[in-house]
Amino acid sequence: MLNVNLPKFLVSVTGLFVFTVLFDHVVHGTLLLPLYESTSTLWRSATDVQSLSTLDYVFKLMLSVVITLLFTRHFEDKGIGEGIRFGIFTGLVYGVMKLSAYIHLPISLDLALGWGIGSLVYAILGGIILSMLYKK
């Protein structure tokens, strides 16, 4: 069934989760903040977002578990290059999904590009982190 090294898996999930929280704060809470503010009527208020912060952490943890599980399915212990390749593939999938929001939401192309590029960078860095944490 699931043939993972449980201690390494848990360390990897934890590392990716911490990275996810920090990365999201930098990208969405700092770099893209002006773009969010320019479309503030589309988003929940800061108070509403704060009230949902526990759920935000739950989703980030779920994402970390799923990404780590995907990484372990094809793990070959080939170093950082393996993490970069994994990150590129998962980042392209995630990034294209984020870019497509431009079609459905009245957001600027800059914001959609920020999401898409941010997703690719997140996945590549996350892949590197996983390759360093889940090694033999």
PDB file of C-alpha atoms in Angstrom:
ATOM      1  CA  MET A   1       0.000   0.000   0.000  1.00  0.00           C
ATOM      2  CA  LEU A   2       1.840   3.121   1.204  1.00  0.00           C
ATOM      3  CA  ASN A   3       5.491   2.227   1.390  1.00  0.00           C
ATOM      4  CA  VAL A   4       6.993   5.322   2.998  1.00  0.00           C
ATOM      5  CA  ASN A   5       9.640   5.848   5.618  1.00  0.00           C
ATOM      6  CA  LEU A   6       7.273   7.240   8.256  1.00  0.00           C
ATOM      7  CA  PRO A   7       9.801   9.247  10.320  1.00  0.00           C
ATOM      8  CA  LYS A   8      11.243  10.874   7.180  1.00  0.00           C
ATOM      9  CA  PHE A   9       7.755  11.406   5.816  1.00  0.00           C
ATOM     10  CA  LEU A  10       6.644  13.229   8.976  1.00  0.00           C
ATOM     11  CA  VAL A  11       9.800  15.369   9.038  1.00  0.00           C
ATOM     12  CA  SER A  12       9.282  16.189   5.350  1.00  0.00           C
ATOM     13  CA  VAL A  13       5.612  17.090   5.837  1.00  0.00           C
ATOM     14  CA  THR A  14       6.538  19.315   8.773  1.00  0.00           C
ATOM     15  CA  GLY A  15       9.322  21.038   6.840  1.00  0.00           C
ATOM     16  CA  LEU A  16       7.113  21.609   3.820  1.00  0.00           C
ATOM     17  CA  PHE A  17       4.279  22.880   6.015  1.00  0.00           C
ATOM     18  CA  VAL A  18       6.529  25.455   7.711  1.00  0.00           C
ATOM     19  CA  PHE A  19       7.872  26.517   4.319  1.00  0.00           C
ATOM     20  CA  THR A  20       4.319  26.781   2.934  1.00  0.00           C
ATOM     21  CA  VAL A  21       3.191  29.056   5.766  1.00  0.00           C
ATOM     22  CA  LEU A  22       6.246  31.308   5.395  1.00  0.00           C
ATOM     23  CA  PHE A  23       6.133  31.369   1.591  1.00  0.00           C
ATOM     24  CA  ASP A  24       2.431  32.241   1.532  1.00  0.00           C
ATOM     25  CA  HIS A  25       3.025  35.046   4.011  1.00  0.00           C
ATOM     26  CA  VAL A  26       5.799  36.546   1.878  1.00  0.00           C
ATOM     27  CA  VAL A  27       4.017  36.144  -1.462  1.00  0.00           C
ATOM     28  CA  HIS A  28       0.415  36.892  -0.532  1.00  0.00           C
ATOM     29  CA  GLY A  29       0.928  39.007   2.579  1.00  0.00           C
ATOM     30  CA  THR A  30       3.693  41.184   1.149  1.00  0.00           C
ATOM     31  CA  LEU A  31       4.540  40.891  -2.553  1.00  0.00           C
ATOM     32  CA  LEU A  32       1.005  40.587  -3.942  1.00  0.00           C
ATOM     33  CA  LEU A  33      -0.690  42.657  -1.232  1.00  0.00           C
ATOM     34  CA  PRO A  34      -1.002  45.818  -3.377  1.00  0.00           C
ATOM     35  CA  LEU A  35      -2.733  43.784  -6.093  1.00  0.00           C
ATOM     36  CA  TYR A  36      -5.153  42.333  -3.547  1.00  0.00           C
ATOM     37  CA  GLU A  37      -5.836  45.790  -2.150  1.00  0.00           C
ATOM     38  CA  SER A  38      -6.674  47.095  -5.624  1.00  0.00           C
ATOM     39  CA  THR A  39      -9.429  44.460  -5.869  1.00  0.00           C
ATOM     40  CA  SER A  40     -10.459  44.471  -2.212  1.00  0.00           C
ATOM     41  CA  THR A  41     -14.166  44.089  -2.995  1.00  0.00           C
ATOM     42  CA  LEU A  42     -13.469  40.546  -4.267  1.00  0.00           C
ATOM     43  CA  TRP A  43     -11.929  39.247  -1.053  1.00  0.00           C
ATOM     44  CA  ARG A  44     -12.970  38.547   2.508  1.00  0.00           C
ATOM     45  CA  SER A  45     -12.176  41.235   5.049  1.00  0.00           C
ATOM     46  CA  ALA A  46      -9.026  40.883   7.148  1.00  0.00           C
ATOM     47  CA  THR A  47     -11.251  40.063  10.125  1.00  0.00           C
ATOM     48  CA  ASP A  48     -12.995  37.273   8.205  1.00  0.00           C
ATOM     49  CA  VAL A  49      -9.677  35.869   7.008  1.00  0.00           C
ATOM     50  CA  GLN A  50      -8.320  35.947  10.549  1.00  0.00           C
ATOM     51  CA  SER A  51     -11.377  34.085  11.818  1.00  0.00           C
ATOM     52  CA  LEU A  52     -10.641  31.337   9.270  1.00  0.00           C
ATOM     53  CA  SER A  53      -6.921  31.083  10.010  1.00  0.00           C
ATOM     54  CA  THR A  54      -7.234  27.658  11.645  1.00  0.00           C
ATOM     55  CA  LEU A  55      -8.855  26.315   8.486  1.00  0.00           C
ATOM     56  CA  ASP A  56      -6.086  27.950   6.445  1.00  0.00           C
ATOM     57  CA  TYR A  57      -3.483  26.031   8.455  1.00  0.00           C
ATOM     58  CA  VAL A  58      -5.455  22.796   8.050  1.00  0.00           C
ATOM     59  CA  PHE A  59      -5.507  23.248   4.256  1.00  0.00           C
ATOM     60  CA  LYS A  60      -1.788  24.067   4.202  1.00  0.00           C
ATOM     61  CA  LEU A  61      -1.105  20.915   6.209  1.00  0.00           C
ATOM     62  CA  MET A  62      -3.266  18.858   3.841  1.00  0.00           C
ATOM     63  CA  LEU A  63      -1.398  20.315   0.860  1.00  0.00           C
ATOM     64  CA  SER A  64       1.927  19.481   2.522  1.00  0.00           C
ATOM     65  CA  VAL A  65       0.846  15.882   3.141  1.00  0.00           C
ATOM     66  CA  VAL A  66      -0.378  15.383  -0.438  1.00  0.00           C
ATOM     67  CA  ILE A  67       2.690  16.957  -2.059  1.00  0.00           C
ATOM     68  CA  THR A  68       5.032  14.953   0.179  1.00  0.00           C
ATOM     69  CA  LEU A  69       3.118  11.773  -0.616  1.00  0.00           C
ATOM     70  CA  LEU A  70       3.400  12.481  -4.354  1.00  0.00           C
ATOM     71  CA  PHE A  71       7.119  13.117  -3.935  1.00  0.00           C
ATOM     72  CA  THR A  72       7.669   9.809  -2.137  1.00  0.00           C
ATOM     73  CA  ARG A  73       5.812   7.827  -4.834  1.00  0.00           C
ATOM     74  CA  HIS A  74       8.612   8.416  -7.350  1.00  0.00           C
ATOM     75  CA  PHE A  75      11.506   9.058  -4.963  1.00  0.00           C
ATOM     76  CA  GLU A  76      14.857   7.892  -6.344  1.00  0.00           C
ATOM     77  CA  ASP A  77      17.216   9.684  -3.904  1.00  0.00           C
ATOM     78  CA  LYS A  78      18.968  11.572  -6.716  1.00  0.00           C
ATOM     79  CA  GLY A  79      19.488  14.761  -4.746  1.00  0.00           C
ATOM     80  CA  ILE A  80      18.365  18.318  -5.268  1.00  0.00           C
ATOM     81  CA  GLY A  81      17.995  17.831  -9.025  1.00  0.00           C
ATOM     82  CA  GLU A  82      15.210  15.364  -8.330  1.00  0.00           C
ATOM     83  CA  GLY A  83      13.494  17.938  -6.130  1.00  0.00           C
ATOM     84  CA  ILE A  84      13.813  20.593  -8.825  1.00  0.00           C
ATOM     85  CA  ARG A  85      12.340  18.290 -11.483  1.00  0.00           C
ATOM     86  CA  PHE A  86       9.477  17.334  -9.172  1.00  0.00           C
ATOM     87  CA  GLY A  87       8.913  21.009  -8.390  1.00  0.00           C
ATOM     88  CA  ILE A  88       8.853  22.015 -12.049  1.00  0.00           C
ATOM     89  CA  PHE A  89       6.236  19.403 -12.928  1.00  0.00           C
ATOM     90  CA  THR A  90       4.002  20.005  -9.923  1.00  0.00           C
ATOM     91  CA  GLY A  91       4.541  23.762 -10.187  1.00  0.00           C
ATOM     92  CA  LEU A  92       3.427  23.809 -13.804  1.00  0.00           C
ATOM     93  CA  VAL A  93       0.237  21.933 -12.918  1.00  0.00           C
ATOM     94  CA  TYR A  94      -0.450  24.176  -9.925  1.00  0.00           C
ATOM     95  CA  GLY A  95       0.618  27.334 -11.779  1.00  0.00           C
ATOM     96  CA  VAL A  96      -1.597  26.724 -14.803  1.00  0.00           C
ATOM     97  CA  MET A  97      -4.555  26.169 -12.493  1.00  0.00           C
ATOM     98  CA  LYS A  98      -3.807  29.465 -10.750  1.00  0.00           C
ATOM     99  CA  LEU A  99      -3.386  31.324 -14.047  1.00  0.00           C
ATOM    100  CA  SER A 100      -6.766  30.082 -15.241  1.00  0.00           C
ATOM    101  CA  ALA A 101      -8.403  32.062 -12.431  1.00  0.00           C
ATOM    102  CA  TYR A 102      -7.908  35.092 -14.685  1.00  0.00           C
ATOM    103  CA  ILE A 103     -10.707  33.725 -16.869  1.00  0.00           C
ATOM    104  CA  HIS A 104     -13.194  33.348 -14.016  1.00  0.00           C
ATOM    105  CA  LEU A 105     -12.361  36.200 -11.653  1.00  0.00           C
ATOM    106  CA  PRO A 106     -12.254  39.917 -12.376  1.00  0.00           C
ATOM    107  CA  ILE A 107      -8.580  40.158 -11.378  1.00  0.00           C
ATOM    108  CA  SER A 108      -5.660  41.771 -13.140  1.00  0.00           C
ATOM    109  CA  LEU A 109      -3.373  39.732 -15.320  1.00  0.00           C
ATOM    110  CA  ASP A 110      -0.577  40.817 -12.964  1.00  0.00           C
ATOM    111  CA  LEU A 111      -2.286  39.075 -10.047  1.00  0.00           C
ATOM    112  CA  ALA A 112      -2.918  35.914 -12.083  1.00  0.00           C
ATOM    113  CA  LEU A 113       0.717  35.914 -13.187  1.00  0.00           C
ATOM    114  CA  GLY A 114       1.791  36.456  -9.590  1.00  0.00           C
ATOM    115  CA  TRP A 115      -0.218  33.412  -8.571  1.00  0.00           C
ATOM    116  CA  GLY A 116       1.105  31.309 -11.456  1.00  0.00           C
ATOM    117  CA  ILE A 117       4.749  32.276 -11.056  1.00  0.00           C
ATOM    118  CA  GLY A 118       4.458  32.090  -7.283  1.00  0.00           C
ATOM    119  CA  SER A 119       3.070  28.560  -7.581  1.00  0.00           C
ATOM    120  CA  LEU A 120       5.963  27.482  -9.787  1.00  0.00           C
ATOM    121  CA  VAL A 121       8.555  29.003  -7.443  1.00  0.00           C
ATOM    122  CA  TYR A 122       6.798  27.469  -4.419  1.00  0.00           C
ATOM    123  CA  ALA A 123       6.787  24.020  -6.000  1.00  0.00           C
ATOM    124  CA  ILE A 124      10.440  24.159  -7.062  1.00  0.00           C
ATOM    125  CA  LEU A 125      11.591  25.327  -3.629  1.00  0.00           C
ATOM    126  CA  GLY A 126       9.271  22.814  -1.984  1.00  0.00           C
ATOM    127  CA  GLY A 127      10.720  20.049  -4.166  1.00  0.00           C
ATOM    128  CA  ILE A 128      14.225  21.059  -3.122  1.00  0.00           C
ATOM    129  CA  ILE A 129      13.187  20.990   0.535  1.00  0.00           C
ATOM    130  CA  LEU A 130      11.640  17.542   0.137  1.00  0.00           C
ATOM    131  CA  SER A 131      14.727  16.216  -1.650  1.00  0.00           C
ATOM    132  CA  MET A 132      16.869  17.394   1.270  1.00  0.00           C
ATOM    133  CA  LEU A 133      14.568  16.078   4.006  1.00  0.00           C
ATOM    134  CA  TYR A 134      13.414  12.769   2.510  1.00  0.00           C
ATOM    135  CA  LYS A 135      16.799  11.346   1.597  1.00  0.00           C
ATOM    136  CA  LYS A 136      18.276   7.985   2.480  1.00  0.00           C
TER     137      LYS A 136
END
